[in-house]
mmCIF file of C-alpha atoms and ligand atoms in Angstrom:
data_model
loop_
_atom_site.group_PDB
_atom_site.id
_atom_site.type_symbol
_atom_site.label_atom_id
_atom_site.label_comp_id
_atom_site.label_asym_id
_atom_site.label_seq_id
_atom_site.Cartn_x
_atom_site.Cartn_y
_atom_site.Cartn_z
ATOM 1 C CA MET A 1 7.957 -139.278 -172.348
ATOM 2 C CA LYS A 2 7.653 -142.988 -171.572
ATOM 3 C CA SER A 3 5.741 -144.111 -168.517
ATOM 4 C CA GLY A 4 3.906 -147.112 -167.173
ATOM 5 C CA PHE A 5 3.399 -149.821 -164.619
ATOM 6 C CA VAL A 6 5.328 -153.049 -164.183
ATOM 7 C CA ALA A 7 4.016 -155.677 -161.753
ATOM 8 C CA VAL A 8 6.677 -157.515 -159.780
ATOM 9 C CA ALA A 9 5.540 -161.105 -159.273
ATOM 10 C CA GLY A 10 7.051 -164.265 -157.888
ATOM 11 C CA ARG A 11 7.092 -166.709 -154.998
ATOM 12 C CA PRO A 12 7.452 -165.399 -151.459
ATOM 13 C CA ASN A 13 11.020 -164.553 -150.434
ATOM 14 C CA VAL A 14 12.621 -164.630 -153.904
ATOM 15 C CA GLY A 15 13.741 -161.012 -153.413
ATOM 16 C CA LYS A 16 11.007 -159.000 -155.161
ATOM 17 C CA SER A 17 11.109 -156.093 -152.715
ATOM 18 C CA THR A 18 14.905 -156.037 -152.546
ATOM 19 C CA LEU A 19 14.894 -155.907 -156.333
ATOM 20 C CA VAL A 20 12.340 -153.068 -156.409
ATOM 21 C CA ASN A 21 14.562 -151.098 -154.024
ATOM 22 C CA ALA A 22 17.643 -151.755 -156.148
ATOM 23 C CA LEU A 23 15.848 -150.695 -159.337
ATOM 24 C CA ALA A 24 14.439 -147.602 -157.582
ATOM 25 C CA ARG A 25 17.882 -146.729 -156.176
ATOM 26 C CA GLY A 26 16.463 -146.359 -152.681
ATOM 27 C CA LYS A 27 14.180 -147.971 -150.143
ATOM 28 C CA VAL A 28 10.590 -148.284 -151.253
ATOM 29 C CA ALA A 29 9.539 -151.551 -149.645
ATOM 30 C CA ILE A 30 10.658 -153.364 -146.521
ATOM 31 C CA THR A 31 12.432 -156.720 -146.820
ATOM 32 C CA SER A 32 13.196 -159.660 -144.567
ATOM 33 C CA ASP A 33 14.408 -163.237 -144.644
ATOM 34 C CA LYS A 34 10.888 -164.391 -143.704
ATOM 35 C CA PRO A 35 8.293 -165.192 -146.393
ATOM 36 C CA GLN A 36 5.144 -162.997 -146.597
ATOM 37 C CA THR A 37 6.970 -159.802 -145.712
ATOM 38 C CA THR A 38 5.090 -157.771 -148.308
ATOM 39 C CA ARG A 39 1.387 -157.758 -147.510
ATOM 40 C CA ARG A 40 0.080 -155.045 -149.783
ATOM 41 C CA ARG A 41 0.652 -153.520 -153.191
ATOM 42 C CA ILE A 42 3.282 -150.773 -153.117
ATOM 43 C CA ALA A 43 4.092 -148.603 -156.089
ATOM 44 C CA GLY A 44 7.764 -147.675 -156.291
ATOM 45 C CA VAL A 45 8.426 -144.710 -158.560
ATOM 46 C CA VAL A 46 11.607 -144.675 -160.639
ATOM 47 C CA ASN A 47 12.287 -141.420 -162.495
ATOM 48 C CA GLY A 48 14.906 -141.062 -165.182
ATOM 49 C CA GLU A 49 15.817 -139.231 -168.347
ATOM 50 C CA GLY A 50 12.548 -139.137 -170.309
ATOM 51 C CA TYR A 51 10.750 -141.827 -168.340
ATOM 52 C CA GLN A 52 8.787 -142.700 -165.237
ATOM 53 C CA LEU A 53 8.766 -146.388 -164.395
ATOM 54 C CA VAL A 54 6.289 -147.448 -161.709
ATOM 55 C CA LEU A 55 7.216 -150.777 -160.158
ATOM 56 C CA VAL A 56 4.308 -152.481 -158.444
ATOM 57 C CA ASP A 57 5.754 -154.550 -155.612
ATOM 58 C CA LEU A 58 3.401 -157.322 -154.565
ATOM 59 C CA PRO A 59 2.963 -160.038 -151.967
ATOM 60 C CA GLY A 60 4.373 -163.406 -153.015
ATOM 61 C CA PHE A 61 2.054 -165.782 -154.876
ATOM 62 C CA GLN A 62 0.570 -168.197 -152.397
ATOM 63 C CA ARG A 63 -2.267 -170.501 -151.579
ATOM 64 C CA PRO A 64 -4.528 -168.478 -149.245
ATOM 65 C CA LEU A 65 -4.756 -169.797 -145.673
ATOM 66 C CA ASP A 66 -6.884 -167.188 -143.914
ATOM 67 C CA PRO A 67 -8.622 -163.883 -144.671
ATOM 68 C CA MET A 68 -5.314 -161.999 -144.620
ATOM 69 C CA THR A 69 -3.555 -164.252 -147.140
ATOM 70 C CA GLU A 70 -6.761 -164.346 -149.201
ATOM 71 C CA ARG A 71 -6.642 -160.571 -149.407
ATOM 72 C CA MET A 72 -2.955 -160.675 -150.265
ATOM 73 C CA GLN A 73 -3.557 -163.063 -153.151
ATOM 74 C CA ARG A 74 -6.502 -160.967 -154.357
ATOM 75 C CA THR A 75 -4.168 -157.956 -154.364
ATOM 76 C CA VAL A 76 -1.792 -159.869 -156.627
ATOM 77 C CA ASP A 77 -4.577 -160.936 -159.001
ATOM 78 C CA ARG A 78 -5.996 -157.430 -159.220
ATOM 79 C CA ALA A 79 -2.588 -155.858 -159.804
ATOM 80 C CA PHE A 80 -2.223 -157.837 -163.018
ATOM 81 C CA GLU A 81 -5.309 -156.259 -164.514
ATOM 82 C CA ASP A 82 -3.725 -153.028 -165.562
ATOM 83 C CA VAL A 83 0.012 -153.257 -166.135
ATOM 84 C CA ASP A 84 2.224 -152.696 -169.149
ATOM 85 C CA ALA A 85 4.607 -155.536 -168.326
ATOM 86 C CA VAL A 86 5.467 -158.084 -165.656
ATOM 87 C CA LEU A 87 8.796 -158.587 -163.955
ATOM 88 C CA PHE A 88 8.689 -162.264 -162.984
ATOM 89 C CA VAL A 89 11.250 -162.832 -160.239
ATOM 90 C CA LEU A 90 12.875 -166.199 -159.616
ATOM 91 C CA SER A 91 15.516 -167.102 -157.090
ATOM 92 C CA THR A 92 18.573 -169.062 -158.196
ATOM 93 C CA ARG A 93 19.085 -170.027 -154.576
ATOM 94 C CA ASP A 94 16.074 -172.294 -154.741
ATOM 95 C CA ARG A 95 14.994 -174.943 -157.161
ATOM 96 C CA ILE A 96 12.813 -173.509 -159.917
ATOM 97 C CA GLY A 97 9.782 -175.724 -159.472
ATOM 98 C CA ALA A 98 6.036 -176.241 -159.313
ATOM 99 C CA GLY A 99 5.394 -172.950 -157.499
ATOM 100 C CA ASP A 100 7.161 -170.990 -160.222
ATOM 101 C CA ARG A 101 5.379 -172.906 -162.981
ATOM 102 C CA PHE A 102 2.028 -172.114 -161.355
ATOM 103 C CA ILE A 103 2.865 -168.393 -161.424
ATOM 104 C CA ALA A 104 4.221 -168.725 -164.964
ATOM 105 C CA GLU A 105 0.821 -169.972 -166.147
ATOM 106 C CA ARG A 106 -0.737 -166.781 -164.857
ATOM 107 C CA VAL A 107 1.796 -164.215 -165.985
ATOM 108 C CA PHE A 108 2.411 -165.618 -169.439
ATOM 109 C CA SER A 109 -1.324 -165.579 -170.179
ATOM 110 C CA LEU A 110 -1.750 -161.858 -169.386
ATOM 111 C CA GLY A 111 -0.895 -160.693 -172.876
ATOM 112 C CA VAL A 112 1.834 -158.257 -171.772
ATOM 113 C CA PRO A 113 5.599 -158.727 -172.084
ATOM 114 C CA VAL A 114 7.175 -160.773 -169.291
ATOM 115 C CA VAL A 115 10.741 -160.074 -168.246
ATOM 116 C CA ILE A 116 12.309 -162.739 -166.055
ATOM 117 C CA GLY A 117 14.569 -161.495 -163.286
ATOM 118 C CA LEU A 118 16.710 -164.406 -162.167
ATOM 119 C CA ASN A 119 17.747 -163.095 -158.781
ATOM 120 C CA LYS A 120 20.384 -163.963 -156.175
ATOM 121 C CA VAL A 121 23.053 -164.918 -158.712
ATOM 122 C CA ASP A 122 25.640 -163.795 -156.148
ATOM 123 C CA ARG A 123 24.951 -167.111 -154.435
ATOM 124 C CA LEU A 124 25.900 -169.203 -157.469
ATOM 125 C CA LYS A 125 28.928 -170.147 -159.533
ATOM 126 C CA GLY A 126 28.904 -169.523 -163.313
ATOM 127 C CA GLY A 127 27.998 -173.051 -164.463
ATOM 128 C CA HIS A 128 25.028 -173.211 -162.132
ATOM 129 C CA ILE A 129 23.761 -169.840 -163.349
ATOM 130 C CA ALA A 130 23.683 -171.215 -166.902
ATOM 131 C CA THR A 131 21.690 -174.254 -165.737
ATOM 132 C CA GLN A 132 19.197 -172.069 -163.862
ATOM 133 C CA MET A 133 18.864 -169.757 -166.872
ATOM 134 C CA ASP A 134 18.072 -172.772 -168.998
ATOM 135 C CA THR A 135 15.367 -173.971 -166.570
ATOM 136 C CA ALA A 136 13.924 -170.466 -166.266
ATOM 137 C CA SER A 137 13.774 -170.028 -170.029
ATOM 138 C CA LYS A 138 11.426 -173.030 -170.294
ATOM 139 C CA LEU A 139 8.769 -171.404 -168.097
ATOM 140 C CA GLY A 140 7.163 -169.497 -170.945
ATOM 141 C CA ASP A 141 7.506 -167.130 -173.857
ATOM 142 C CA PHE A 142 9.509 -164.416 -172.091
ATOM 143 C CA HIS A 143 10.528 -161.095 -173.585
ATOM 144 C CA ALA A 144 13.940 -161.084 -171.887
ATOM 145 C CA LEU A 145 15.786 -162.889 -169.133
ATOM 146 C CA HIS A 146 18.163 -161.065 -166.815
ATOM 147 C CA PRO A 147 20.370 -162.756 -164.249
ATOM 148 C CA VAL A 148 20.679 -160.215 -161.426
ATOM 149 C CA SER A 149 21.659 -159.737 -157.835
ATOM 150 C CA ALA A 150 19.452 -157.273 -155.976
ATOM 151 C CA LYS A 151 21.974 -157.485 -153.181
ATOM 152 C CA THR A 152 25.195 -156.607 -155.050
ATOM 153 C CA GLY A 153 23.539 -154.581 -157.817
ATOM 154 C CA ASP A 154 24.830 -156.910 -160.506
ATOM 155 C CA GLY A 155 22.736 -156.641 -163.683
ATOM 156 C CA ILE A 156 20.346 -154.067 -162.193
ATOM 157 C CA ASP A 157 21.063 -151.230 -164.639
ATOM 158 C CA ALA A 158 20.533 -153.499 -167.643
ATOM 159 C CA LEU A 159 17.269 -154.806 -166.182
ATOM 160 C CA ARG A 160 16.020 -151.252 -165.520
ATOM 161 C CA ASP A 161 16.875 -150.226 -169.098
ATOM 162 C CA GLU A 162 14.994 -153.268 -170.392
ATOM 163 C CA LEU A 163 11.854 -152.403 -168.403
ATOM 164 C CA VAL A 164 11.978 -148.753 -169.486
ATOM 165 C CA GLU A 165 12.197 -149.885 -173.118
ATOM 166 C CA LEU A 166 8.856 -151.653 -172.688
ATOM 167 C CA LEU A 167 6.968 -148.588 -171.448
ATOM 168 C CA PRO A 168 4.484 -146.867 -173.741
ATOM 169 C CA GLU A 169 4.340 -143.134 -174.316
ATOM 170 C CA GLY A 170 2.531 -141.535 -171.406
ATOM 171 C CA PRO A 171 2.406 -138.862 -168.703
ATOM 172 C CA ALA A 172 4.141 -138.847 -165.332
ATOM 173 C CA TYR A 173 1.735 -140.524 -162.925
ATOM 174 C CA PHE A 174 3.516 -139.260 -159.804
ATOM 175 C CA PRO A 175 5.256 -135.961 -158.997
ATOM 176 C CA PRO A 176 9.039 -136.345 -159.370
ATOM 177 C CA GLU A 177 9.789 -136.147 -155.638
ATOM 178 C CA GLN A 178 7.379 -138.949 -154.711
ATOM 179 C CA ARG A 179 9.125 -142.300 -154.121
ATOM 180 C CA SER A 180 6.128 -144.506 -153.346
ATOM 181 C CA ASP A 181 2.371 -144.384 -152.944
ATOM 182 C CA LEU A 182 2.462 -145.034 -149.196
ATOM 183 C CA SER A 183 1.524 -142.254 -146.794
ATOM 184 C CA PRO A 184 4.150 -141.181 -144.230
ATOM 185 C CA GLU A 185 2.154 -143.072 -141.549
ATOM 186 C CA GLU A 186 2.193 -146.243 -143.632
ATOM 187 C CA GLU A 187 5.895 -145.907 -144.394
ATOM 188 C CA VAL A 188 6.728 -145.453 -140.725
ATOM 189 C CA ALA A 189 4.558 -148.441 -139.761
ATOM 190 C CA GLU A 190 6.293 -150.581 -142.379
ATOM 191 C CA LEU A 191 9.772 -149.584 -141.147
ATOM 192 C CA ILE A 192 8.804 -150.545 -137.603
ATOM 193 C CA ARG A 193 7.373 -153.857 -138.821
ATOM 194 C CA GLU A 194 10.591 -154.574 -140.723
ATOM 195 C CA LYS A 195 12.641 -154.293 -137.538
ATOM 196 C CA ALA A 196 10.126 -156.419 -135.602
ATOM 197 C CA LEU A 197 10.299 -159.096 -138.322
ATOM 198 C CA ALA A 198 14.088 -159.182 -138.128
ATOM 199 C CA LEU A 199 13.984 -159.716 -134.360
ATOM 200 C CA THR A 200 11.369 -162.503 -134.226
ATOM 201 C CA ARG A 201 11.039 -166.041 -135.537
ATOM 202 C CA GLU A 202 8.673 -168.820 -136.528
ATOM 203 C CA GLU A 203 5.005 -167.823 -136.324
ATOM 204 C CA VAL A 204 5.589 -164.495 -134.551
ATOM 205 C CA PRO A 205 6.584 -162.383 -137.603
ATOM 206 C CA HIS A 206 3.363 -163.368 -139.360
ATOM 207 C CA ALA A 207 1.275 -162.350 -136.346
ATOM 208 C CA ILE A 208 2.678 -158.810 -136.149
ATOM 209 C CA SER A 209 0.998 -155.756 -137.582
ATOM 210 C CA VAL A 210 1.892 -152.152 -136.901
ATOM 211 C CA GLU A 211 -0.281 -149.072 -136.771
ATOM 212 C CA VAL A 212 0.913 -145.513 -136.310
ATOM 213 C CA GLU A 213 -1.482 -143.855 -133.857
ATOM 214 C CA GLU A 214 0.092 -140.428 -133.940
ATOM 215 C CA LEU A 215 2.623 -138.887 -136.277
ATOM 216 C CA GLY A 216 3.513 -135.613 -134.629
ATOM 217 C CA GLU A 217 6.261 -133.089 -135.293
ATOM 218 C CA LYS A 218 8.403 -134.587 -132.544
ATOM 219 C CA VAL A 219 6.581 -137.618 -131.177
ATOM 220 C CA ILE A 220 5.496 -140.752 -132.996
ATOM 221 C CA ILE A 221 3.253 -143.204 -131.216
ATOM 222 C CA ALA A 222 2.828 -146.630 -132.777
ATOM 223 C CA SER A 223 1.277 -149.930 -131.721
ATOM 224 C CA LEU A 224 2.609 -153.370 -132.537
ATOM 225 C CA TYR A 225 -0.271 -155.808 -132.585
ATOM 226 C CA VAL A 226 0.136 -159.533 -132.021
ATOM 227 C CA GLU A 227 -2.490 -162.232 -131.671
ATOM 228 C CA THR A 228 -1.689 -163.857 -128.320
ATOM 229 C CA GLU A 229 -0.335 -163.018 -124.880
ATOM 230 C CA SER A 230 2.702 -165.288 -125.409
ATOM 231 C CA GLN A 231 3.529 -163.502 -128.675
ATOM 232 C CA LYS A 232 3.276 -160.247 -126.794
ATOM 233 C CA GLN A 233 5.828 -161.483 -124.242
ATOM 234 C CA ILE A 234 8.203 -162.365 -127.085
ATOM 235 C CA VAL A 235 7.839 -159.009 -128.826
ATOM 236 C CA VAL A 236 8.189 -157.086 -125.557
ATOM 237 C CA GLY A 237 11.175 -159.203 -124.498
ATOM 238 C CA LYS A 238 12.876 -159.432 -121.114
ATOM 239 C CA GLY A 239 12.425 -156.079 -119.431
ATOM 240 C CA GLY A 240 11.222 -154.625 -122.729
ATOM 241 C CA SER A 241 14.501 -155.449 -124.498
ATOM 242 C CA VAL A 242 13.030 -156.601 -127.839
ATOM 243 C CA VAL A 243 10.584 -153.755 -128.424
ATOM 244 C CA LYS A 244 13.307 -151.362 -127.323
ATOM 245 C CA GLU A 245 15.650 -152.792 -129.950
ATOM 246 C CA VAL A 246 12.887 -152.452 -132.575
ATOM 247 C CA GLY A 247 12.725 -148.752 -131.739
ATOM 248 C CA THR A 248 16.507 -148.325 -131.726
ATOM 249 C CA ARG A 249 16.749 -149.813 -135.204
ATOM 250 C CA ALA A 250 13.692 -148.081 -136.662
ATOM 251 C CA ARG A 251 14.321 -144.560 -135.375
ATOM 252 C CA PRO A 252 17.333 -143.607 -137.567
ATOM 253 C CA GLU A 253 15.483 -144.736 -140.699
ATOM 254 C CA ILE A 254 12.326 -142.880 -139.694
ATOM 255 C CA GLU A 255 14.361 -139.745 -139.012
ATOM 256 C CA HIS A 256 16.033 -140.097 -142.389
ATOM 257 C CA LEU A 257 12.626 -140.491 -144.025
ATOM 258 C CA LEU A 258 11.007 -137.523 -142.260
ATOM 259 C CA GLY A 259 14.123 -135.370 -142.223
ATOM 260 C CA HIS A 260 14.041 -134.489 -138.525
ATOM 261 C CA PRO A 261 14.631 -136.085 -135.102
ATOM 262 C CA VAL A 262 11.711 -137.940 -133.550
ATOM 263 C CA PHE A 263 10.808 -139.513 -130.262
ATOM 264 C CA LEU A 264 9.429 -142.964 -130.995
ATOM 265 C CA GLN A 265 7.008 -144.471 -128.531
ATOM 266 C CA LEU A 266 6.115 -148.118 -129.172
ATOM 267 C CA GLN A 267 3.480 -150.174 -127.425
ATOM 268 C CA VAL A 268 2.803 -153.896 -127.863
ATOM 269 C CA LYS A 269 -0.833 -154.953 -127.754
ATOM 270 C CA VAL A 270 -2.807 -158.156 -128.160
ATOM 271 C CA ARG A 271 -5.557 -158.190 -130.758
ATOM 272 C CA PRO A 272 -6.829 -161.773 -130.981
ATOM 273 C CA SER A 273 -7.241 -163.188 -134.509
ATOM 274 C CA TRP A 274 -6.624 -159.867 -136.223
ATOM 275 C CA ARG A 275 -5.680 -161.760 -139.375
ATOM 276 C CA ARG A 276 -9.297 -162.952 -139.582
ATOM 277 C CA ASP A 277 -10.876 -159.568 -138.880
ATOM 278 C CA GLU A 278 -12.012 -158.227 -142.248
ATOM 279 C CA ARG A 279 -12.749 -154.737 -140.957
ATOM 280 C CA LEU A 280 -9.376 -154.411 -139.348
ATOM 281 C CA LEU A 281 -7.594 -155.780 -142.413
ATOM 282 C CA GLU A 282 -9.364 -153.118 -144.411
ATOM 283 C CA ARG A 283 -8.163 -150.452 -141.991
ATOM 284 C CA LEU A 284 -4.607 -151.765 -142.249
ATOM 285 C CA GLY A 285 -4.843 -151.308 -146.005
ATOM 286 C CA LEU A 286 -4.627 -155.031 -146.723
HETATM 287 N N1 GTP B 1 22.053 -163.358 -151.548
HETATM 288 C C1 GTP B 1 21.030 -162.603 -151.962
HETATM 289 N N2 GTP B 1 19.974 -162.435 -151.159
HETATM 290 C C2 GTP B 1 18.957 -161.663 -151.605
HETATM 291 C C3 GTP B 1 18.968 -161.069 -152.888
HETATM 292 N N3 GTP B 1 17.801 -160.404 -153.047
HETATM 293 C C4 GTP B 1 17.100 -160.572 -151.910
HETATM 294 N N4 GTP B 1 17.795 -161.331 -151.032
HETATM 295 C C5 GTP B 1 17.377 -161.749 -149.691
HETATM 296 O O1 GTP B 1 16.240 -162.557 -149.806
HETATM 297 C C6 GTP B 1 15.345 -162.361 -148.680
HETATM 298 C C7 GTP B 1 13.959 -162.006 -149.167
HETATM 299 O O2 GTP B 1 13.976 -160.730 -149.767
HETATM 300 P P1 GTP B 1 12.649 -159.893 -150.018
HETATM 301 O O3 GTP B 1 13.020 -158.797 -150.943
HETATM 302 O O4 GTP B 1 12.007 -159.539 -148.724
HETATM 303 O O5 GTP B 1 11.778 -160.983 -150.774
HETATM 304 P P2 GTP B 1 10.282 -160.844 -151.362
HETATM 305 O O6 GTP B 1 10.232 -161.655 -152.603
HETATM 306 O O7 GTP B 1 9.885 -159.434 -151.453
HETATM 307 O O8 GTP B 1 9.458 -161.590 -150.217
HETATM 308 P P3 GTP B 1 7.872 -161.458 -149.836
HETATM 309 O O9 GTP B 1 7.539 -160.014 -149.721
HETATM 310 O O10 GTP B 1 7.805 -162.137 -148.519
HETATM 311 O O11 GTP B 1 7.124 -162.173 -150.899
HETATM 312 C C8 GTP B 1 16.001 -161.274 -147.829
HETATM 313 O O12 GTP B 1 16.721 -161.883 -146.789
HETATM 314 C C9 GTP B 1 16.936 -160.588 -148.824
HETATM 315 O O13 GTP B 1 18.062 -159.977 -148.208
HETATM 316 C C10 GTP B 1 20.110 -161.276 -153.720
HETATM 317 O O14 GTP B 1 20.228 -160.814 -154.855
HETATM 318 N N5 GTP B 1 21.098 -162.055 -153.198
HETATM 319 MG MG1 MG B 2 8.389 -158.395 -150.596
#
C-alpha cells in the first residue's frame, strides 16, 4: 500500500481548502472568499484503491501581524518538516508575483517533490492559461504542473493520481472511515465559523472565533467570540437576524455531519483582543 502526507501551500485565498475538498471528494475544510479562512493545520484523508493520501491543508503564507497570525505561520513552517510532497497552489485569477516567489523559495528548498496546482482555470480563456502556466513553470524545479479548477472539478482526478504516484510504501495512518483529524466539536465550530464569515465583511470575519461549549445528543451550544461591542452588534444583527441566519445555514450541514437532527443554540460574546491571548489561542487549537 502507498501512503503519505502532502502539504498544501500557497498564498491566502488561492483556493487551497476548496482544492483539498475536491481532491478528498467531500468537505474537509471550510472555505470563504475572505483571506485567512484556514487558521490551523487540517489533515484531509483520501482513501483509494491501494493508497491513503493525507492532504495537509494549511493557512495561507503570510507576514505575521499579531500572535494569531504568528501562530498560523509557525503552523505552516512546522507542517513542512515531515511531508512526502508539497502541493503548491497558485491562482490564475491573480497575478503570479512576489508573494508566490517568496513561497516558492521555501517549498522548492525542502527536498521533496513539488507539484504545482494552477487553480481557478475556470476563470480564464485558453491563451491566458498558457501564459499563466509559463509564469508558474519559472517558479522552481517542479515535479509536475496541473491546471485545475477546484470549483468545476476540472483536472482534479489527474492531480490526485499524480499525488498518489508520489507516495511511498506505507501503512494507513487513519482508519478508513475517518475524513479529517478534527474532533466533532472542532468540525462543528468550523462549520459555524464558515457561515459567520460568509455573512460578515471587512475586519469582522478576522475577529470571529467559534467554540462549541456543549455537543449533546440533541442540543449543541456554541459561542461566537468577537473582539469589540460593535463587532458583536454586527454579528448579532438587527433583532438577532445575522446570528439567526448563521444558525439556519450551519444546522443542515451539522446534521449531515452528525447524522441526526440537532437544536443549535448560538451566543455572541465579546472577548477583547482574543487574537493576542496566547492561552486562548492554544485552547482554540491555533
Ligand atoms: N472560480 C473559482 N473560484 C475558486 C476556485 N477554488 C476556490 N475558489 C474560490 O476562492 C475563494 C477562496 O477559497 P479557499 O479554498 O477558502 O482559499 P484558501 O486558499 O484555502 O484560503 P485561506 O484558507 O484563507 O488561505 C473562495 O471564494 C472559493 O470559492 C476555483 O477553482 N475557481
Ligand atoms: Mg483555506
